[in-house]
PDB file of C-alpha atoms in Angstrom:
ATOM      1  CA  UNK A 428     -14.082   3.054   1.006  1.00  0.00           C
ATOM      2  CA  UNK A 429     -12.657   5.988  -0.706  1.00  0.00           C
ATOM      3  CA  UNK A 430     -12.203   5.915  -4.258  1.00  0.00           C
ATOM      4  CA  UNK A 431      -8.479   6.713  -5.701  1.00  0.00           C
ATOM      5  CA  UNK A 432      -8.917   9.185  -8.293  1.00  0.00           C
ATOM      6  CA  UNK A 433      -7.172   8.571 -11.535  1.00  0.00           C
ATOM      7  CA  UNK A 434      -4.555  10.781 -11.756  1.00  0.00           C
ATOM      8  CA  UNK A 435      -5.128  13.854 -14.370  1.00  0.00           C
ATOM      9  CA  UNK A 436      -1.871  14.633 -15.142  1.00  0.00           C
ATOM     10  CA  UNK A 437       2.012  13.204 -15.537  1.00  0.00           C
ATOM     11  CA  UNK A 438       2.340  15.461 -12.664  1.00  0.00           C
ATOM     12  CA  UNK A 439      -0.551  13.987 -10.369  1.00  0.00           C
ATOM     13  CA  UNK A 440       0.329  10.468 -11.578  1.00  0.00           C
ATOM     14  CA  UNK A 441       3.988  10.675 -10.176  1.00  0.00           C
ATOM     15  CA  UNK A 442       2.803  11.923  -7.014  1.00  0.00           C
ATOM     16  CA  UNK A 443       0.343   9.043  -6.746  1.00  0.00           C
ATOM     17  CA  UNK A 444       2.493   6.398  -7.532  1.00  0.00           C
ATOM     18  CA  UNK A 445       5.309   8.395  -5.178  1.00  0.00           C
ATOM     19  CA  UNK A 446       2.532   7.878  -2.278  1.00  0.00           C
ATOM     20  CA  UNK A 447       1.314   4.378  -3.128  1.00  0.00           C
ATOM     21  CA  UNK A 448       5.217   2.917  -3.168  1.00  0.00           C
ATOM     22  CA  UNK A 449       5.922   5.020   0.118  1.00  0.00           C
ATOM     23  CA  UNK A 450       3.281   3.296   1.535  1.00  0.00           C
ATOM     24  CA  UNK A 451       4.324  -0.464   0.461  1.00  0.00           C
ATOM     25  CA  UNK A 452       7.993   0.360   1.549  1.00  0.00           C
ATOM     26  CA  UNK A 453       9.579  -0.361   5.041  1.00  0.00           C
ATOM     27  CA  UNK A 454      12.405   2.033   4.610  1.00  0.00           C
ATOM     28  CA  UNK A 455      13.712   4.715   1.919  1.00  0.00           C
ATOM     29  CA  UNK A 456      14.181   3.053  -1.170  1.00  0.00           C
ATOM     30  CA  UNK A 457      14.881   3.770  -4.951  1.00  0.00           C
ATOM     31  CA  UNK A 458      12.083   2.882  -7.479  1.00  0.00           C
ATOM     32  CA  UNK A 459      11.924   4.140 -11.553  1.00  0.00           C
ATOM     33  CA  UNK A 460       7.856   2.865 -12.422  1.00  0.00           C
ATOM     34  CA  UNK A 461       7.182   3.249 -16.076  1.00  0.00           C
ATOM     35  CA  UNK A 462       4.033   2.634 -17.958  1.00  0.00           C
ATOM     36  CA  UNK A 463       4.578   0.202 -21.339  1.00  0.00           C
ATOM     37  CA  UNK A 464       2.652  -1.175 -24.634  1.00  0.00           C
ATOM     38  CA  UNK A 465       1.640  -4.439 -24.796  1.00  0.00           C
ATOM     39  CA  UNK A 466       4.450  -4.667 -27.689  1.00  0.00           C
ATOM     40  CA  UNK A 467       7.048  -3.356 -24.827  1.00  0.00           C
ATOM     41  CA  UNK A 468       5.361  -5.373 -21.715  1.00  0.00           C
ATOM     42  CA  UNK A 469       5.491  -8.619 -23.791  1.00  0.00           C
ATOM     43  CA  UNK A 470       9.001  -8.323 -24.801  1.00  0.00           C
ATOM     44  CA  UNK A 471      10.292  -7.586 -21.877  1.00  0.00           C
ATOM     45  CA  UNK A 472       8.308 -10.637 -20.033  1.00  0.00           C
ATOM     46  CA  UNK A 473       9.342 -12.751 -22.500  1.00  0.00           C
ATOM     47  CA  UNK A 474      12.960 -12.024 -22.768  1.00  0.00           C
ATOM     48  CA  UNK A 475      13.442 -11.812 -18.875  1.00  0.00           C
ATOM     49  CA  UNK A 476      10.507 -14.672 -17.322  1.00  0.00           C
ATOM     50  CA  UNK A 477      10.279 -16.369 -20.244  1.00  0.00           C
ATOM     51  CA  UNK A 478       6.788 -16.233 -20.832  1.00  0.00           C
ATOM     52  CA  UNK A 479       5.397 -14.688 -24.219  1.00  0.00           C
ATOM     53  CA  UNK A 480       2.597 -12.562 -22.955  1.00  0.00           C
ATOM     54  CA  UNK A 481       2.431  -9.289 -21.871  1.00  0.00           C
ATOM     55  CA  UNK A 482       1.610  -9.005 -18.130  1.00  0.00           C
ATOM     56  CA  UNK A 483       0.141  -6.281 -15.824  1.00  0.00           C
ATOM     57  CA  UNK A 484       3.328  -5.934 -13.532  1.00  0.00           C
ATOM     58  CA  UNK A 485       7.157  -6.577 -13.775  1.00  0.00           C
ATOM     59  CA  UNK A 486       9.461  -5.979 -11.158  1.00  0.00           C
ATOM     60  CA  UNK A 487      12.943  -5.851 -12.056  1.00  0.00           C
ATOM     61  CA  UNK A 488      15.196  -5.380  -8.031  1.00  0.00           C
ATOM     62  CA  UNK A 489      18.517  -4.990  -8.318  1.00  0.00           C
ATOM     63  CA  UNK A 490      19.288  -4.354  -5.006  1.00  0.00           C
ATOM     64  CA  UNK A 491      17.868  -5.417  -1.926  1.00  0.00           C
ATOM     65  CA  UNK A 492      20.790  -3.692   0.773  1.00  0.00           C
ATOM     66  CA  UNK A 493      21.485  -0.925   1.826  1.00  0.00           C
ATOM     67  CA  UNK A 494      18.760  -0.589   0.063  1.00  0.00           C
ATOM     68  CA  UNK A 495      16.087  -1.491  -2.266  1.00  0.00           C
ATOM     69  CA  UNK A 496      16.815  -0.657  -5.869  1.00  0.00           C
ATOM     70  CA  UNK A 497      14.025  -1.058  -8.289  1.00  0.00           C
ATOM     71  CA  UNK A 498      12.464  -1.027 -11.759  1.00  0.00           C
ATOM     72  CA  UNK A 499       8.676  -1.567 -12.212  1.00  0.00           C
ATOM     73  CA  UNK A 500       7.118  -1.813 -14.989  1.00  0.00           C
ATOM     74  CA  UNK A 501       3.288  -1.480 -15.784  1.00  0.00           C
ATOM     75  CA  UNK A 502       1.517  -2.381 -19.469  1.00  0.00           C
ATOM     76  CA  UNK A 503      -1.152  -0.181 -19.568  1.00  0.00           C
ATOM     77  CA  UNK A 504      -3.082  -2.071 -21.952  1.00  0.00           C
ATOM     78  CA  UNK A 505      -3.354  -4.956 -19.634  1.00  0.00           C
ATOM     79  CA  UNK A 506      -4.060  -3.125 -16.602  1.00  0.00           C
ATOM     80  CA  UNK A 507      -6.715  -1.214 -18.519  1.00  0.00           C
ATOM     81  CA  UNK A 508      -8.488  -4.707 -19.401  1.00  0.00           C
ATOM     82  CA  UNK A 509      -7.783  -6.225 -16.370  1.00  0.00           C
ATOM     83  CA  UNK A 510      -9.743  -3.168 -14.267  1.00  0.00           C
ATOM     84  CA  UNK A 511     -12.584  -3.220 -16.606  1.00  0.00           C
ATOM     85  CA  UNK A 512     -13.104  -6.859 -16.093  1.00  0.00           C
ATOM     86  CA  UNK A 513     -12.671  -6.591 -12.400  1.00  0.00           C
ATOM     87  CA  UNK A 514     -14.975  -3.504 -12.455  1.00  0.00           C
ATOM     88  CA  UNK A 515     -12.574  -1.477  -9.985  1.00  0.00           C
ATOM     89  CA  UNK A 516     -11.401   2.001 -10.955  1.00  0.00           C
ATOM     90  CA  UNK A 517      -8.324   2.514 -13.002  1.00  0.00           C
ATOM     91  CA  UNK A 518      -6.236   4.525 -10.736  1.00  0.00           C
ATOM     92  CA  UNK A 519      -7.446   1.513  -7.882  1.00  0.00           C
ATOM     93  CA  UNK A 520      -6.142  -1.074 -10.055  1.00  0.00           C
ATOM     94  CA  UNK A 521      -2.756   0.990 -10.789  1.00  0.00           C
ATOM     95  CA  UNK A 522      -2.195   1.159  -6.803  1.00  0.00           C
ATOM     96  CA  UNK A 523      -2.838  -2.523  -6.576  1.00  0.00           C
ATOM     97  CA  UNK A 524      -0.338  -3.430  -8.762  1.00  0.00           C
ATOM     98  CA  UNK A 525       2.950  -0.591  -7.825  1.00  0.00           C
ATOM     99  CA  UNK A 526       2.181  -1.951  -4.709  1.00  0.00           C
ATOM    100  CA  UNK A 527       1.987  -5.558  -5.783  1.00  0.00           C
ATOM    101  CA  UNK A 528       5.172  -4.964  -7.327  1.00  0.00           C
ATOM    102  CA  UNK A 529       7.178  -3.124  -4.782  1.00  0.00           C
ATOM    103  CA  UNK A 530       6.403  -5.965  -2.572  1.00  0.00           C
ATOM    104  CA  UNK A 531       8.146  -8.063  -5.374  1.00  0.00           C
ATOM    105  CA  UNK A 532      11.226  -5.659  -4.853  1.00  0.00           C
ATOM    106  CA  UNK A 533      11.574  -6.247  -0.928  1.00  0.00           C
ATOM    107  CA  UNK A 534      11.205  -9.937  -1.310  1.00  0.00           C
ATOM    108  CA  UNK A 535       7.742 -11.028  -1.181  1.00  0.00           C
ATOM    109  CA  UNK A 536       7.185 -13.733  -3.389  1.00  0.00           C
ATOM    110  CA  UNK A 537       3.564 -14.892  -3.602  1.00  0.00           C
ATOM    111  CA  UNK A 538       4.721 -17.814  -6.037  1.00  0.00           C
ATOM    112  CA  UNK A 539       6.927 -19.770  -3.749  1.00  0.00           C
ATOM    113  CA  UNK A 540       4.244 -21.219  -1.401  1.00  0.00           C
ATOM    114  CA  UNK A 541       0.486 -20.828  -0.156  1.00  0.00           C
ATOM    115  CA  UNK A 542       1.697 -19.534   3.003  1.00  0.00           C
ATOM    116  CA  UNK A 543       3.668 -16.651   0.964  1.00  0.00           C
ATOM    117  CA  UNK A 544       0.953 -15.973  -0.905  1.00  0.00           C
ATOM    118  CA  UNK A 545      -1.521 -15.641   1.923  1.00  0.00           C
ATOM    119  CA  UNK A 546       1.328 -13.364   3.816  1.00  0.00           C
ATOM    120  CA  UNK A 547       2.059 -10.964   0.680  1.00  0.00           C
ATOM    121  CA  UNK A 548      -1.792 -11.074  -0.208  1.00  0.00           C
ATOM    122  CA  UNK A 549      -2.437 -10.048   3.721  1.00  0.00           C
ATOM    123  CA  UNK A 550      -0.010  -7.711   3.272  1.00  0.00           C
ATOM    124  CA  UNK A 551      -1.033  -5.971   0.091  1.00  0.00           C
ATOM    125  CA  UNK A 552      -4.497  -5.741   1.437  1.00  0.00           C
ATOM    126  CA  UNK A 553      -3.112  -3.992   4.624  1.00  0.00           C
ATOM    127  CA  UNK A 554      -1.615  -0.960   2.366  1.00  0.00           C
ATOM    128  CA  UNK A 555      -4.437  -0.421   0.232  1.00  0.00           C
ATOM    129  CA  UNK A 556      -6.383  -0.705   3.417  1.00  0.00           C
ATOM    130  CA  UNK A 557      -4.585   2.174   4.946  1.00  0.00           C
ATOM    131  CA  UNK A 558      -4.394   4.146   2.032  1.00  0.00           C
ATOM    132  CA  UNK A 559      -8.627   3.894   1.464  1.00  0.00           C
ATOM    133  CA  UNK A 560      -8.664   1.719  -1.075  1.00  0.00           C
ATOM    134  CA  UNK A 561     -10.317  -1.592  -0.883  1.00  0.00           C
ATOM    135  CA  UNK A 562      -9.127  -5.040   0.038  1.00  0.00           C
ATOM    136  CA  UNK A 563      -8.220  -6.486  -3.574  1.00  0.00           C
ATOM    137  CA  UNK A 564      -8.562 -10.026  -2.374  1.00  0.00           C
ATOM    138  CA  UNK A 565     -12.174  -9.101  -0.090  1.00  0.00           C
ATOM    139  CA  UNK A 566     -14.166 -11.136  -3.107  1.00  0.00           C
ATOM    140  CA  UNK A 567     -11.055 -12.939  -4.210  1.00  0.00           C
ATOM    141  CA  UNK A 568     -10.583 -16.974  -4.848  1.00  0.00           C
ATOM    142  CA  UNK A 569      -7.540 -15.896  -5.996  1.00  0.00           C
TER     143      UNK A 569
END
């Protein structure tokens, strides 16, 4: 598999993330990603799940029609520790989870049952797939 390079710039980050949601997406849609502390990532999971923890990915859909209307929002630190301890590249890791998440914003829910998480898993693993990155669920018990 190829490796995703981590992006060297604002500039080559945007376009990365640009490519990684156009993949994930089944029509044009509207998405603002930004990149959080653990300070920010826990507040905001706490004040809006509930849970007092920062966590890798948010998604925050506003609208799903006409079309898909979207916040994500990444904590860096926890994506940092998470890659490390998975031993996958950064910029892997980073693709992973915008795609994870703009999944989130079209509907998939891999909470609801085992049967939605073994679709949005399948799917996730179909768009990293195509975009050279490997299958983040290959070596998975989830």
């Amino acid at each position: 598999m190829a490796e995703a390079a981590l992006p060297s710039s604002p500039t080559s980050a945007h376009k990365h993330a640009r490519r990684w949601i156009r993949h994930a997406l089944a029509r044009y849609d509207e998405f603002t990603v930004s990149i959080v502390s653990s300070d920010e990532g826990r507040a905001l999971n706490r004040d809006y799940r509930h849970k007092d923890y920062a966590t890798n990915v948010l998604t925050f859909d506003y609208a799903q029609e006409p079309m898909v209307l979207a916040d994500l929002v990444l904590c860096a630190p926890v994506v940092e520790s998470e890659a490390r301890a998975l031993g996958k590249p950064l910029a892997e890791h980073y693709a992973h989870l915008i795609v994870h998440g703009t999944l989130h914003a079209q509907g998939w829910d891999h909470e609801t049952s085992e049967a939605d998480a073994e679709a949005m898993e399948a799917r996730e693993s179909e768009i990293l797939c195509g975009l050279g990155l490997e299958d983040p669920y290959q070596h998975s018990d989830r």
